[in-house]
Short mmCIF file of C-alpha atoms in Angstrom, two decimals:
data_model
loop_
_atom_site.label_atom_id
_atom_site.label_comp_id
_atom_site.label_asym_id
_atom_site.label_seq_id
_atom_site.Cartn_x
_atom_site.Cartn_y
_atom_site.Cartn_z
CA MET A 1 -64.93 -287.86 170.04
CA SER A 2 -68.39 -288.53 171.32
CA VAL A 3 -71.29 -288.75 168.93
CA SER A 4 -74.70 -287.31 170.05
CA PRO A 5 -77.73 -289.22 169.82
CA LEU A 6 -79.24 -286.71 167.27
CA VAL A 7 -76.42 -287.57 164.89
CA TRP A 8 -76.99 -291.18 165.47
CA THR A 9 -80.59 -290.70 164.63
CA ILE A 10 -80.01 -288.77 161.57
CA THR A 11 -77.47 -291.17 160.23
CA ILE A 12 -79.81 -294.27 160.90
CA VAL A 13 -82.72 -292.52 159.18
CA VAL A 14 -80.64 -291.61 156.06
CA ILE A 15 -79.32 -295.18 155.72
CA LEU A 16 -82.94 -296.55 156.01
CA ALA A 17 -84.16 -294.05 153.28
CA LEU A 18 -81.50 -295.17 150.98
CA LEU A 19 -82.55 -298.81 151.44
CA ALA A 20 -86.14 -297.91 151.01
CA PHE A 21 -85.27 -295.98 147.81
CA ASP A 22 -83.25 -298.99 146.44
CA TYR A 23 -86.43 -301.09 147.02
CA PHE A 24 -89.34 -298.88 145.74
CA PHE A 25 -87.50 -297.30 142.90
CA HIS A 26 -85.26 -300.13 141.71
CA ILE A 27 -86.14 -303.71 142.55
CA ARG A 28 -89.86 -303.60 143.30
CA LYS A 29 -90.37 -304.46 139.69
CA ALA A 30 -88.25 -307.33 138.75
CA HIS A 31 -85.64 -306.55 135.87
CA VAL A 32 -82.22 -307.18 134.88
CA PRO A 33 -79.97 -303.89 135.51
CA THR A 34 -77.89 -302.83 132.55
CA LEU A 35 -74.11 -302.34 132.83
CA ARG A 36 -74.89 -298.48 132.71
CA GLU A 37 -77.46 -298.61 135.39
CA ALA A 38 -75.15 -300.72 137.78
CA ALA A 39 -72.09 -298.46 136.93
CA VAL A 40 -74.10 -295.12 137.62
CA TRP A 41 -75.81 -296.37 140.83
CA SER A 42 -72.37 -297.95 142.18
CA SER A 43 -70.72 -294.60 141.40
CA ILE A 44 -73.38 -292.67 143.42
CA TYR A 45 -73.12 -295.09 146.54
CA VAL A 46 -69.21 -294.79 146.66
CA GLY A 47 -69.54 -291.11 146.21
CA ALA A 48 -71.92 -290.88 149.04
CA ALA A 49 -69.52 -292.84 151.22
CA VAL A 50 -66.46 -290.79 150.31
CA LEU A 51 -68.53 -287.52 150.82
CA PHE A 52 -69.55 -288.76 154.40
CA GLY A 53 -65.89 -289.51 154.96
CA VAL A 54 -65.00 -285.96 154.02
CA VAL A 55 -67.59 -284.65 156.54
CA LEU A 56 -66.15 -286.76 159.23
CA LEU A 57 -62.78 -285.43 158.49
CA VAL A 58 -64.02 -281.84 158.66
CA PHE A 59 -66.13 -282.23 161.80
CA GLY A 60 -64.69 -285.17 163.56
CA GLY A 61 -60.85 -284.60 162.86
CA SER A 62 -58.14 -286.37 160.89
CA THR A 63 -58.10 -289.40 163.38
CA MET A 64 -61.94 -290.14 163.04
CA GLY A 65 -61.84 -289.42 159.31
CA GLY A 66 -58.85 -291.51 158.70
CA GLU A 67 -60.15 -294.56 160.74
CA TYR A 68 -63.47 -294.31 158.73
CA PHE A 69 -61.85 -294.43 155.28
CA ALA A 70 -59.58 -297.38 156.46
CA GLY A 71 -62.46 -299.37 157.80
CA PHE A 72 -64.64 -298.52 154.76
CA ILE A 73 -61.95 -299.72 152.29
CA THR A 74 -61.28 -302.78 154.21
CA GLU A 75 -64.98 -303.60 154.76
CA LYS A 76 -65.70 -302.83 150.94
CA ALA A 77 -62.77 -305.21 149.93
CA LEU A 78 -64.22 -308.10 152.04
CA SER A 79 -67.71 -307.41 150.67
CA VAL A 80 -66.31 -307.85 147.01
CA ASP A 81 -64.88 -311.26 148.27
CA ASN A 82 -68.27 -312.13 149.69
CA LEU A 83 -69.69 -311.64 146.22
CA PHE A 84 -67.87 -314.78 144.99
CA VAL A 85 -69.93 -316.88 147.48
CA PHE A 86 -73.19 -314.98 146.56
CA LEU A 87 -72.46 -315.91 143.28
CA VAL A 88 -72.11 -319.57 144.01
CA ILE A 89 -75.37 -319.46 146.09
CA MET A 90 -77.50 -317.97 143.66
CA ALA A 91 -76.28 -320.18 140.79
CA SER A 92 -76.79 -323.31 143.05
CA PHE A 93 -80.40 -322.12 143.46
CA ARG A 94 -80.69 -321.36 140.01
CA VAL A 95 -82.21 -317.72 140.96
CA PRO A 96 -83.75 -316.15 137.89
CA ARG A 97 -81.53 -313.30 136.71
CA GLU A 98 -84.25 -310.49 137.09
CA ASP A 99 -84.99 -311.62 140.74
CA GLN A 100 -81.31 -311.42 141.91
CA GLN A 101 -81.54 -308.00 142.97
CA LYS A 102 -84.17 -308.85 145.50
CA VAL A 103 -82.04 -311.47 147.13
CA LEU A 104 -79.03 -309.15 147.29
CA LEU A 105 -80.91 -306.49 148.87
CA PHE A 106 -82.38 -308.74 151.45
CA GLY A 107 -78.73 -309.89 152.02
CA ILE A 108 -77.78 -306.47 152.51
CA VAL A 109 -80.40 -305.61 155.01
CA PHE A 110 -79.82 -308.70 156.95
CA ALA A 111 -76.08 -308.14 157.06
CA LEU A 112 -76.53 -304.66 158.30
CA ILE A 113 -78.92 -305.90 161.05
CA ALA A 114 -76.67 -308.82 162.02
CA ARG A 115 -73.44 -306.56 161.88
CA SER A 116 -75.01 -303.79 163.90
CA ALA A 117 -75.67 -306.34 166.73
CA PHE A 118 -72.09 -307.61 166.38
CA ILE A 119 -70.99 -304.12 166.37
CA PHE A 120 -72.67 -303.23 169.77
CA ALA A 121 -71.93 -306.44 171.50
CA GLY A 122 -68.11 -305.91 170.31
CA VAL A 123 -68.11 -302.34 171.86
CA ALA A 124 -69.69 -303.88 175.19
CA LEU A 125 -67.08 -306.67 175.31
CA ILE A 126 -63.98 -304.22 174.50
CA ASN A 127 -65.13 -301.78 177.22
CA ALA A 128 -65.58 -304.76 179.90
CA PHE A 129 -62.54 -306.86 178.89
CA SER A 130 -59.36 -305.63 177.13
CA TRP A 131 -58.29 -309.17 176.45
CA VAL A 132 -61.02 -309.33 173.77
CA PHE A 133 -58.43 -307.69 171.47
CA TYR A 134 -56.32 -310.90 171.72
CA LEU A 135 -59.37 -312.96 170.56
CA PHE A 136 -60.18 -310.57 167.76
CA GLY A 137 -56.50 -310.72 166.47
CA LEU A 138 -56.53 -314.64 166.74
CA ILE A 139 -59.85 -314.84 164.55
CA LEU A 140 -58.09 -312.58 161.99
CA LEU A 141 -54.97 -314.62 161.85
CA ILE A 142 -56.79 -317.83 161.44
CA THR A 143 -59.04 -316.25 158.75
CA ALA A 144 -55.88 -315.03 156.80
CA GLY A 145 -54.44 -318.57 156.98
CA ASN A 146 -57.72 -319.95 155.56
CA LEU A 147 -57.77 -317.41 152.83
CA LEU A 148 -54.17 -318.41 151.96
CA LYS A 149 -55.13 -322.07 151.18
CA GLY A 150 -56.45 -320.68 147.82
CA GLU A 151 -59.58 -322.95 147.85
CA ASP A 152 -61.85 -322.49 145.01
CA SER A 153 -65.07 -320.68 145.95
CA GLY A 154 -66.68 -322.40 143.11
CA ASP A 155 -66.63 -325.75 144.94
CA GLU A 156 -68.94 -324.50 147.66
CA GLU A 157 -72.29 -325.43 147.84
CA ALA A 158 -75.24 -323.24 148.94
CA ASP A 159 -76.43 -325.92 151.47
CA ASN A 160 -76.20 -325.42 155.16
CA PHE A 161 -77.68 -327.00 158.17
CA VAL A 162 -80.81 -324.60 158.17
CA ILE A 163 -81.35 -325.13 154.39
CA ARG A 164 -81.36 -329.04 155.00
CA LEU A 165 -83.85 -328.63 157.82
CA ALA A 166 -86.16 -326.56 155.82
CA ARG A 167 -86.15 -329.02 153.01
CA LYS A 168 -86.72 -331.76 155.22
CA PHE A 169 -89.49 -330.61 157.49
CA LEU A 170 -91.28 -327.79 155.32
CA ARG A 171 -93.05 -328.16 152.21
CA THR A 172 -90.71 -326.69 149.48
CA SER A 173 -91.16 -326.28 145.73
CA GLU A 174 -88.44 -326.93 143.19
CA HIS A 175 -89.69 -324.06 140.97
CA TYR A 176 -89.99 -320.36 141.33
CA ASP A 177 -93.13 -318.44 141.11
CA GLY A 178 -91.82 -314.97 140.12
CA ASP A 179 -90.34 -313.27 143.22
CA ARG A 180 -92.93 -314.93 145.59
CA LEU A 181 -91.76 -316.40 148.78
CA PHE A 182 -94.83 -318.66 149.04
CA THR A 183 -96.90 -320.53 146.21
CA VAL A 184 -99.44 -323.11 145.77
CA GLU A 185 -98.75 -326.63 144.41
CA ASN A 186 -101.26 -329.35 144.06
CA GLY A 187 -103.58 -327.07 146.35
CA LYS A 188 -101.05 -326.86 149.13
CA ARG A 189 -99.17 -323.70 150.13
CA VAL A 190 -95.35 -324.33 149.80
CA LEU A 191 -92.13 -322.44 150.14
CA THR A 192 -90.54 -321.39 146.90
CA PRO A 193 -86.68 -321.54 146.43
CA MET A 194 -86.81 -317.61 146.64
CA LEU A 195 -87.27 -318.03 150.59
CA LEU A 196 -84.68 -320.59 150.87
CA VAL A 197 -81.96 -318.64 148.96
CA MET A 198 -82.53 -315.85 151.26
CA VAL A 199 -82.18 -318.08 154.35
CA ALA A 200 -78.87 -319.19 152.65
CA ILE A 201 -77.78 -315.57 152.07
CA GLY A 202 -78.62 -314.59 155.69
CA GLY A 203 -76.71 -317.45 157.01
CA THR A 204 -73.75 -316.82 154.96
CA ASP A 205 -73.79 -313.00 156.06
CA LEU A 206 -73.64 -314.32 159.72
CA LEU A 207 -70.31 -315.97 158.90
CA PHE A 208 -69.01 -313.21 157.13
CA ALA A 209 -69.60 -310.86 159.95
CA LEU A 210 -67.18 -313.04 162.15
CA ASP A 211 -64.26 -311.70 160.22
CA SER A 212 -65.42 -308.40 158.92
CA ILE A 213 -66.36 -307.02 162.49
CA PRO A 214 -63.17 -308.09 164.23
CA ALA A 215 -61.38 -306.55 161.19
CA ILE A 216 -62.57 -303.11 161.72
CA PHE A 217 -62.43 -302.99 165.23
CA GLY A 218 -58.77 -303.56 164.61
CA LEU A 219 -58.79 -300.20 162.90
CA THR A 220 -61.16 -298.16 165.31
CA GLN A 221 -63.05 -298.77 168.58
CA ASN A 222 -65.39 -295.81 167.79
CA ALA A 223 -68.83 -297.50 167.40
CA TYR A 224 -70.06 -294.77 165.21
CA VAL A 225 -67.17 -295.14 162.92
CA VAL A 226 -67.48 -298.80 162.83
CA PHE A 227 -71.17 -298.76 162.06
CA THR A 228 -71.06 -296.22 159.25
CA ALA A 229 -68.04 -297.80 157.74
CA THR A 230 -69.74 -300.98 157.70
CA ALA A 231 -73.16 -299.45 156.51
CA PHE A 232 -71.60 -297.67 153.57
CA SER A 233 -69.49 -300.60 152.46
CA LEU A 234 -72.86 -302.61 152.10
CA MET A 235 -74.77 -299.90 150.40
CA GLY A 236 -74.24 -300.33 146.68
CA LEU A 237 -73.24 -303.96 146.89
CA ARG A 238 -76.19 -305.03 145.03
CA GLN A 239 -75.12 -302.65 141.94
CA LEU A 240 -71.49 -303.70 142.36
CA PHE A 241 -72.47 -307.48 142.00
CA PHE A 242 -73.94 -306.82 138.64
CA LEU A 243 -71.21 -304.34 137.72
CA LEU A 244 -68.60 -306.85 138.49
CA ASP A 245 -70.41 -309.91 137.19
CA GLY A 246 -67.95 -311.61 134.91
CA LEU A 247 -65.00 -309.67 136.32
CA LEU A 248 -64.98 -311.46 139.85
CA ASP A 249 -63.13 -314.52 138.41
CA ARG A 250 -60.50 -312.13 137.06
CA LEU A 251 -59.46 -311.00 140.62
CA ILE A 252 -57.49 -314.31 141.23
CA TYR A 253 -55.08 -312.77 143.80
CA LEU A 254 -57.85 -311.02 145.82
CA SER A 255 -57.71 -313.60 148.45
CA TYR A 256 -54.21 -313.32 148.97
CA GLY A 257 -54.49 -309.59 149.34
CA LEU A 258 -57.16 -309.73 151.78
CA ALA A 259 -55.17 -312.45 153.64
CA ALA A 260 -52.38 -309.97 153.92
CA ILE A 261 -54.66 -307.25 155.17
CA LEU A 262 -56.41 -309.39 157.74
CA ALA A 263 -53.09 -310.83 159.13
CA PHE A 264 -51.80 -307.20 159.28
CA ILE A 265 -54.87 -306.19 161.18
CA GLY A 266 -54.59 -309.12 163.29
CA VAL A 267 -51.14 -308.24 164.29
CA LYS A 268 -52.19 -304.65 165.09
CA LEU A 269 -54.84 -305.89 167.51
CA VAL A 270 -52.44 -308.35 169.16
CA LEU A 271 -50.03 -305.52 169.68
CA HIS A 272 -52.85 -303.23 170.91
CA ALA A 273 -53.85 -306.03 173.27
CA LEU A 274 -50.40 -306.23 174.62
CA HIS A 275 -50.23 -302.49 175.26
CA GLU A 276 -53.46 -302.68 177.11
CA ASN A 277 -52.70 -305.93 178.86
CA ASN A 278 -54.00 -306.75 182.10
CA LEU A 279 -53.94 -310.72 181.91
CA PRO A 280 -51.88 -311.87 184.88
CA PHE A 281 -49.92 -314.52 183.01
CA ILE A 282 -48.58 -311.87 180.62
CA ASN A 283 -45.95 -309.67 181.84
CA GLY A 284 -47.37 -310.06 185.31
CA GLY A 285 -50.62 -308.34 184.19
CA GLU A 286 -48.78 -305.11 183.49
CA HIS A 287 -48.77 -303.24 180.07
CA VAL A 288 -46.26 -304.16 177.59
CA GLN A 289 -44.37 -301.55 175.76
CA VAL A 290 -44.74 -302.42 171.97
CA PHE A 291 -45.00 -300.49 168.86
CA GLU A 292 -48.51 -299.44 168.03
CA ILE A 293 -49.55 -299.07 164.40
CA THR A 294 -51.11 -295.72 163.63
CA THR A 295 -54.23 -295.03 161.55
CA GLY A 296 -52.14 -293.58 158.91
CA LEU A 297 -49.98 -296.54 158.51
CA SER A 298 -52.89 -298.91 158.46
CA LEU A 299 -54.70 -296.88 155.60
CA THR A 300 -51.48 -296.84 153.63
CA VAL A 301 -50.78 -300.66 153.88
CA ILE A 302 -54.50 -301.44 153.25
CA ILE A 303 -54.60 -299.34 150.09
CA GLY A 304 -51.08 -300.31 148.94
CA VAL A 305 -51.93 -304.10 149.10
CA LEU A 306 -55.33 -303.95 147.48
CA LEU A 307 -53.76 -301.83 144.54
CA VAL A 308 -50.88 -304.40 144.08
CA THR A 309 -53.53 -307.34 144.27
CA VAL A 310 -55.93 -305.74 141.87
CA ILE A 311 -53.21 -304.68 139.24
CA ALA A 312 -51.59 -308.10 139.48
CA SER A 313 -54.81 -309.83 139.02
CA LEU A 314 -55.81 -307.65 135.98
CA PHE A 315 -52.28 -308.03 134.09
CA SER A 316 -52.21 -311.83 134.89
CA LYS A 317 -52.64 -313.99 131.82
CA ALA A 318 -53.69 -316.89 134.05
CA GLY A 319 -56.34 -314.76 135.67
CA LYS A 320 -57.56 -313.68 132.19
CA ALA A 321 -57.89 -317.17 131.08
CA HIS A 322 -59.46 -318.19 134.39
CA ALA A 323 -62.00 -315.57 134.04
CA ALA A 324 -62.86 -316.11 130.63
CA VAL A 325 -63.19 -319.76 130.77
CA ASN A 326 -65.43 -319.69 134.02
CA ASN A 327 -67.57 -316.81 132.50
CA ALA A 328 -68.19 -319.17 129.39
CA ARG A 329 -69.26 -321.85 131.69
CA ARG A 330 -71.70 -319.78 133.53
CA HIS A 331 -73.06 -318.17 130.57
CA ALA A 332 -73.50 -321.77 128.88
CA GLU A 333 -75.37 -322.99 132.15
CA SER A 334 -77.55 -319.82 132.24
CA TYR A 335 -78.49 -320.34 128.50
CA LEU A 336 -79.17 -324.07 129.23
CA ASP A 337 -81.31 -323.29 132.37
CA LEU A 338 -84.89 -322.60 131.12
CA GLU A 339 -85.64 -320.98 134.71
CA TYR A 340 -82.68 -318.40 134.26
CA THR A 341 -84.82 -315.76 132.92
CA ALA A 342 -88.18 -315.13 131.20
CA ASP A 343 -86.76 -312.28 129.29
CA PRO A 344 -85.76 -313.51 125.69
CA THR A 345 -83.67 -310.34 125.36
CA GLU A 346 -81.52 -311.34 128.36
CA ARG A 347 -81.15 -314.97 127.03
CA GLU A 348 -79.78 -313.55 123.73
CA ARG A 349 -77.41 -311.36 125.44
CA VAL A 350 -76.17 -314.36 127.34
CA TYR A 351 -75.62 -316.23 124.28
CA ARG A 352 -73.85 -313.41 122.51
CA GLU A 353 -71.61 -313.06 125.65
CA LEU A 354 -70.66 -316.81 125.30
CA LEU A 355 -69.60 -316.13 121.65
CA ASP A 356 -67.43 -313.25 122.60
CA GLU A 357 -65.83 -315.24 125.56
CA GLU A 358 -65.07 -318.06 123.22
CA LYS A 359 -63.42 -315.84 120.70
CA ASP A 360 -61.21 -314.27 123.58
CA ILE A 361 -60.30 -317.94 124.89
CA LEU A 362 -59.18 -319.11 121.30
CA GLU A 363 -56.79 -316.13 121.25
CA MET A 364 -55.39 -316.96 124.60
CA ASP A 365 -52.16 -318.91 125.21
CA LYS A 366 -53.19 -322.58 125.27
CA LYS A 367 -51.19 -323.49 128.41
CA TYR A 368 -53.05 -320.90 130.40
CA ARG A 369 -56.66 -321.95 129.46
CA ASP A 370 -55.76 -325.57 129.79
CA LYS A 371 -55.06 -325.09 133.33
CA VAL A 372 -58.50 -324.10 134.23
CA LYS A 373 -60.11 -326.60 136.64
CA ASP A 374 -62.62 -328.88 134.92
CA ILE A 375 -61.81 -327.56 131.50
CA ASP A 376 -63.15 -330.68 129.56
CA ALA A 377 -66.42 -330.44 131.47
CA ILE A 378 -66.74 -326.72 130.70
CA ARG A 379 -66.23 -327.41 127.17
CA ALA A 380 -68.93 -330.00 127.07
CA LYS A 381 -71.15 -327.53 128.49
CA VAL A 382 -70.52 -324.74 125.95
CA ALA A 383 -71.05 -327.30 123.13
CA GLU A 384 -74.43 -328.32 124.58
CA ALA A 385 -75.21 -324.63 124.76
CA HIS A 386 -74.46 -324.36 120.95
CA ALA A 387 -76.55 -327.39 120.10
CA ARG A 388 -79.56 -325.86 122.16
CA HIS A 389 -79.13 -322.60 120.10
CA ALA A 390 -78.90 -324.38 116.90
CA ASP A 391 -82.09 -326.27 117.69
CA PHE A 392 -83.85 -323.04 118.53
CA LEU A 393 -82.92 -321.29 115.29
CA ALA A 394 -84.06 -324.40 113.33
CA ARG A 395 -87.65 -324.14 114.63
#
């Protein structure tokens, strides 16, 4: 089904309006969102995405609507996995808690722009060269293999080529000045870490697009569906970050579930490429009669794999221990970091969270908590946080 320019225009205007609303009414004034605020707005954005999908089902038909929901769920799951890396980047740059919303919104806007460019480039390539499906399928299979390696995202550093160049050739400050991108030190105008972390987030978004865009093209080649599913999966990601903060480590099997989904879509793309084949060295350039995976089957597999992955993670004793210990580490580091926040209420909340996590950890089976990587270093960090708090109370 073709989509008129008027519908495209209305859709883009609505998305831009939502982004503008997010900025002017939520993050323009720096603050730490409450759990309730994050939950309410996450629900609103997910509800808007579902409502849009229902509209597509009614006016675009079951195929278009089904493709949208399959694409939206896949992109949303990949976005949740990306939050792990965002968490590492912001921890590495020690972004003050109340300013993290602005960084995330920049990341969402940059991702939307970058992925829109990739989408229209992908459509042009698909229309011109059917063999591109082979390439997309290969990208997804390689990405799935990398996810199965089970590497700990906590080992990643928020340091890439662009950041190293910026630090080397540009005047950069080691300290934040609110949410400003530039500040003055010793009479000279310098970059703040806020600008650097935005560059790091933007560069990371480009890498994420290399697997997320082929993934959704494996489910639909309709540019409008690809664009809207991608846009709605990114909308509300900022609120979801604060809602899931502390629970992300609990999803220890998410990478395996995503690997299965990407491998499934990769196979689907290769099968579709064989069906549309015109490469002379494959079947003499003729189409290959193969089984093509339907949209309904794709949607069923994606939902099924995610449900199994999430349920298995939530009920895993190892996952519970991994999450609790790493959350204790993060809260201890946040409490010790004087630049974490200027809000004393937030710092007190962090310390209370640390106490609650320690209590939960002590009630867990010792064999699970002792298996967490760098457990001794984490214990030392927690002890240092307690000592700092004791000094504060003694003043």
